[in-house]
PDB file of C-alpha atoms in Angstrom:
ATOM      1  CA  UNK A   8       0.459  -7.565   7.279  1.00  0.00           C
ATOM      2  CA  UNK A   9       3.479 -10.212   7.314  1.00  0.00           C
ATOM      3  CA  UNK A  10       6.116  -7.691   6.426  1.00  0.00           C
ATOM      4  CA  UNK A  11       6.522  -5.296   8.484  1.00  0.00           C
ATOM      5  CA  UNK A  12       9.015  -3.367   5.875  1.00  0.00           C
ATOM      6  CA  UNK A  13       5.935  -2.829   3.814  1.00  0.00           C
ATOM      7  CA  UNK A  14       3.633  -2.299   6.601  1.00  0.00           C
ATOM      8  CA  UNK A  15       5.445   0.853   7.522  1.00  0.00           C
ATOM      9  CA  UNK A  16       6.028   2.213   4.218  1.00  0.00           C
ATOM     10  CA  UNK A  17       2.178   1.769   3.142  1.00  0.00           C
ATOM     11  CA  UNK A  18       1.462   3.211   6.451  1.00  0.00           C
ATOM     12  CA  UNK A  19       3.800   6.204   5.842  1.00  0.00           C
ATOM     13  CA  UNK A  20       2.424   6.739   2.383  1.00  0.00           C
ATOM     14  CA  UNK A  21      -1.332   7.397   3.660  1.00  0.00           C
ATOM     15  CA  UNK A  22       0.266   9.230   6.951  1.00  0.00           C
ATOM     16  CA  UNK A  23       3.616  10.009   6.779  1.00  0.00           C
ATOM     17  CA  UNK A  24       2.580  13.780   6.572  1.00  0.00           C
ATOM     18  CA  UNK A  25       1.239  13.425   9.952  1.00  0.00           C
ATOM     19  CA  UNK A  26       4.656  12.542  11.711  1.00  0.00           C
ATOM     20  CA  UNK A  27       6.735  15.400  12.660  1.00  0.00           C
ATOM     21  CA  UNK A  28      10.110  16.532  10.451  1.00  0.00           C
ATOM     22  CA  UNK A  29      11.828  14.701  12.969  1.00  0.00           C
ATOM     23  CA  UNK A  30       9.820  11.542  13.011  1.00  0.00           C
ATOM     24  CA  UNK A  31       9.687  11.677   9.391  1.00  0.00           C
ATOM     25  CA  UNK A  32      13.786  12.044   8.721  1.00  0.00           C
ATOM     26  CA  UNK A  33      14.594   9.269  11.157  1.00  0.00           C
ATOM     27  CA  UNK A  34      11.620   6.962   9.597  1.00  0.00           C
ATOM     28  CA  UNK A  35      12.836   7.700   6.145  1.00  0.00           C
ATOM     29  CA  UNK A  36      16.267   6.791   6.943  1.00  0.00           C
ATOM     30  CA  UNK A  37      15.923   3.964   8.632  1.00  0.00           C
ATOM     31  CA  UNK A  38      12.559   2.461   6.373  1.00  0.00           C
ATOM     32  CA  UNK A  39      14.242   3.914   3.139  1.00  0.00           C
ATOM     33  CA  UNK A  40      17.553   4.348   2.960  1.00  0.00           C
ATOM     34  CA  UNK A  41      18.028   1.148   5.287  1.00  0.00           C
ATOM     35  CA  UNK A  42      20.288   2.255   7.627  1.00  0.00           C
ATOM     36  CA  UNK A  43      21.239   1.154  11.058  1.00  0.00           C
ATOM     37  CA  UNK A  44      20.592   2.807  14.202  1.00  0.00           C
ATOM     38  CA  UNK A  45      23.974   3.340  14.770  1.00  0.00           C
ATOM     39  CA  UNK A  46      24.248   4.873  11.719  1.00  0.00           C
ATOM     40  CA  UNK A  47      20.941   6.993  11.671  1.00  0.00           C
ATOM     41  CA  UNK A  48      22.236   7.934  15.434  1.00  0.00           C
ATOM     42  CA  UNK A  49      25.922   9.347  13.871  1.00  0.00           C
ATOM     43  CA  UNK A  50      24.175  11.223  11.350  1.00  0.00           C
ATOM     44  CA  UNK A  51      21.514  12.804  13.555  1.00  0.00           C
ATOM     45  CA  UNK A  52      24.144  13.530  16.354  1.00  0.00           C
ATOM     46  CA  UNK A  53      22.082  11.377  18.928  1.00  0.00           C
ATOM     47  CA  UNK A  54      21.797   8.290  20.878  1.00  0.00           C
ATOM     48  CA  UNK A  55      20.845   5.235  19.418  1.00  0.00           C
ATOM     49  CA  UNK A  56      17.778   4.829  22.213  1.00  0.00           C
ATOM     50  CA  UNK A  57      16.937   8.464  20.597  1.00  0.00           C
ATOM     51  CA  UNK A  58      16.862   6.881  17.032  1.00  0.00           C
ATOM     52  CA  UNK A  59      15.170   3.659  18.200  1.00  0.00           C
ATOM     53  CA  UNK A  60      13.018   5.809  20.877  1.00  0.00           C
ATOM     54  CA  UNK A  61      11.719   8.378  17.899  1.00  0.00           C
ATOM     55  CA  UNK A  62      11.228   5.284  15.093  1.00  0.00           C
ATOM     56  CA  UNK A  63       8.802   3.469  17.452  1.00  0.00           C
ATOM     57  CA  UNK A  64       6.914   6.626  18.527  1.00  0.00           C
ATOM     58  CA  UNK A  65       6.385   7.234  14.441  1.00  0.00           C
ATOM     59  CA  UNK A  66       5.724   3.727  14.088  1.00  0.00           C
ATOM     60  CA  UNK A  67       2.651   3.663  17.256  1.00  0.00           C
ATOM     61  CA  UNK A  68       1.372   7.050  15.294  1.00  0.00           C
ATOM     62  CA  UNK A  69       0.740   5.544  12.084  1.00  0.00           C
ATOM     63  CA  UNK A  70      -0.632   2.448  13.321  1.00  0.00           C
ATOM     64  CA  UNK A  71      -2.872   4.414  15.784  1.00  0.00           C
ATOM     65  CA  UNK A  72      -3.597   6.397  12.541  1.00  0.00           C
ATOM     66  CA  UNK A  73      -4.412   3.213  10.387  1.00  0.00           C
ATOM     67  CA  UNK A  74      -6.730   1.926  13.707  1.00  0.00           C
ATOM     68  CA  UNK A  75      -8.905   5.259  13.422  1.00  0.00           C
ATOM     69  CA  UNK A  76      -9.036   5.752  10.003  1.00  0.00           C
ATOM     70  CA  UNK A  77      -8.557   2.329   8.295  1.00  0.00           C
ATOM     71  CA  UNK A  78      -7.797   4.111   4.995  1.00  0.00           C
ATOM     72  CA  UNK A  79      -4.923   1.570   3.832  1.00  0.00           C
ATOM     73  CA  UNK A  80      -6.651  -1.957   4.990  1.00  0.00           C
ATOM     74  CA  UNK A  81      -9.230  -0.462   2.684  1.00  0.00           C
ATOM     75  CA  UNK A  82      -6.871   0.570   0.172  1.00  0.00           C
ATOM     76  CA  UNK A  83      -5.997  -3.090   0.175  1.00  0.00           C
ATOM     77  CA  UNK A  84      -9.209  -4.602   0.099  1.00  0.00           C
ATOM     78  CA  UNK A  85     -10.064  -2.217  -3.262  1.00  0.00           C
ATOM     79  CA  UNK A  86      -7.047  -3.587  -4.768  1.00  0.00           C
ATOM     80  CA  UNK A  87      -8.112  -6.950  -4.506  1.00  0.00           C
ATOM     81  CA  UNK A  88     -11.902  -6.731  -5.238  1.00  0.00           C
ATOM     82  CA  UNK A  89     -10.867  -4.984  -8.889  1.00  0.00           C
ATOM     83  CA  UNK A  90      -8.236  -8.172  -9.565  1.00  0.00           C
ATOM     84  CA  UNK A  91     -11.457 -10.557  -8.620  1.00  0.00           C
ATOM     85  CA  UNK A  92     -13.813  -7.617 -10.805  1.00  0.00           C
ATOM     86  CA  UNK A  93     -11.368  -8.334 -13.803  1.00  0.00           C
ATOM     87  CA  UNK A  94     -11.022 -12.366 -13.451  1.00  0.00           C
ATOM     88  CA  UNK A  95     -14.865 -12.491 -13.514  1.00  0.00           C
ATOM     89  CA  UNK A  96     -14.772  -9.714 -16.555  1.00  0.00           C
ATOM     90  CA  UNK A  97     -12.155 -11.890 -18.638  1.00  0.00           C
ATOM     91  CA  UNK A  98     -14.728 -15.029 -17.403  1.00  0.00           C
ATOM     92  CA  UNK A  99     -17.388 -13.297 -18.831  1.00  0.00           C
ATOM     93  CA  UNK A 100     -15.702 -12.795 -22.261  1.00  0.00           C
ATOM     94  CA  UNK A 101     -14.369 -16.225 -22.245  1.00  0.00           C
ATOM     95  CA  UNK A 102     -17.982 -17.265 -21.814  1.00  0.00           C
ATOM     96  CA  UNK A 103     -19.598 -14.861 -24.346  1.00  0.00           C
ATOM     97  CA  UNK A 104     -16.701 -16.314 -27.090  1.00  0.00           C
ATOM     98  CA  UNK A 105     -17.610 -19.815 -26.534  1.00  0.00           C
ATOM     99  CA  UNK A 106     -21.511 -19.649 -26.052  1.00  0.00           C
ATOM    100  CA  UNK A 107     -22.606 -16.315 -27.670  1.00  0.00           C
ATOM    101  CA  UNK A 108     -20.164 -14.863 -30.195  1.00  0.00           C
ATOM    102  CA  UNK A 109     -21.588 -11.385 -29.587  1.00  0.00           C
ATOM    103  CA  UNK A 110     -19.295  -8.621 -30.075  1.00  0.00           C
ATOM    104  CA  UNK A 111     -20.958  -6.360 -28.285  1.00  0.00           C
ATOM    105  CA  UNK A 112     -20.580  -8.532 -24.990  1.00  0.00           C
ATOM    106  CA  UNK A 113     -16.942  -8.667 -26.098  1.00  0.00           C
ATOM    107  CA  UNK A 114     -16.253  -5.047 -26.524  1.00  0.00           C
ATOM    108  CA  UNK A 115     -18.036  -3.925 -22.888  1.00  0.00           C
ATOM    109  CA  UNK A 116     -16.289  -7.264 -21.450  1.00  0.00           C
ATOM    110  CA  UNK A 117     -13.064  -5.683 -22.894  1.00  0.00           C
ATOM    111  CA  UNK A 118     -13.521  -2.282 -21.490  1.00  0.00           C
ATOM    112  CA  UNK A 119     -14.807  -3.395 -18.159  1.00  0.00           C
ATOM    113  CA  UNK A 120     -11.430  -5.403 -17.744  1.00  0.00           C
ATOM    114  CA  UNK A 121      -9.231  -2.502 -18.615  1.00  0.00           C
ATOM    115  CA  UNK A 122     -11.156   0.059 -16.435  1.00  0.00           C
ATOM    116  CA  UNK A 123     -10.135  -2.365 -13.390  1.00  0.00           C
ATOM    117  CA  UNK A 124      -6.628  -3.491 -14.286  1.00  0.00           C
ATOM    118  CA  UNK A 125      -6.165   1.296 -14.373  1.00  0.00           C
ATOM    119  CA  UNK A 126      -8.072   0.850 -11.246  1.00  0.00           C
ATOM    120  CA  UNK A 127      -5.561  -1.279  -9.548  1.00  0.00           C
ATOM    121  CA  UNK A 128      -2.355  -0.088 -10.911  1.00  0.00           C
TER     122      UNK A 128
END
């Protein structure tokens, strides 16, 4: 992933319940709320090498996390196999209007293409 913003917080949705309360506080604040280590370290009454120190040790435990378990790359990949499922669905009815007017094909085109787009969301 490009941004590294998103990386983290798709990472800490799948395994943010792994991190520790600590971990989890100082990744929140600093992925969520946006704030500085300066600030994160005023507020949590240590040093800013503590902040940064404790951020990078969640961040290397939910990559590790993602490494082993690959659940969000595959997350991702689902995603984008049902928007190329629906495209070839909405083909399929395009197809069926022009060549075959059936309106059976239309209606199981129709649901098909819905079941994927609630599949994605």
């Amino acid at each position: 992933m490009k941004n590294k913003p998103f990386e983290m917080c798709m990472l800490y949705d799948f395994y943010g319940e792994l991190l520790t309360e600590k971990q989890k506080e100082l990744f929140d604040l600093y992925y969520n709320d946006d704030l500085s280590l300066a600030e994160i370290s005023e507020h949590m009454g240590i040093t800013r090498q503590g902040v940064r120190d404790g951020i990078m040790r969640a961040e290397h435990a939910l990559r590790s996390t993602e490494k082993k378990l690959g659940l969000v790359a595959k997350y991702g990949q689902t995603q984008a196999n049902l928007e190329k499922l629906a495209d070839i669905v909405w083909e399929m009815r395009g197809i069926n209007n022009v060549r075959y007017h059936d309106s059976k094909i239309t209606a199981l085109c129709d649901e098909a293409f819905h079941i994927a787009k609630q599949l994605s969301e």
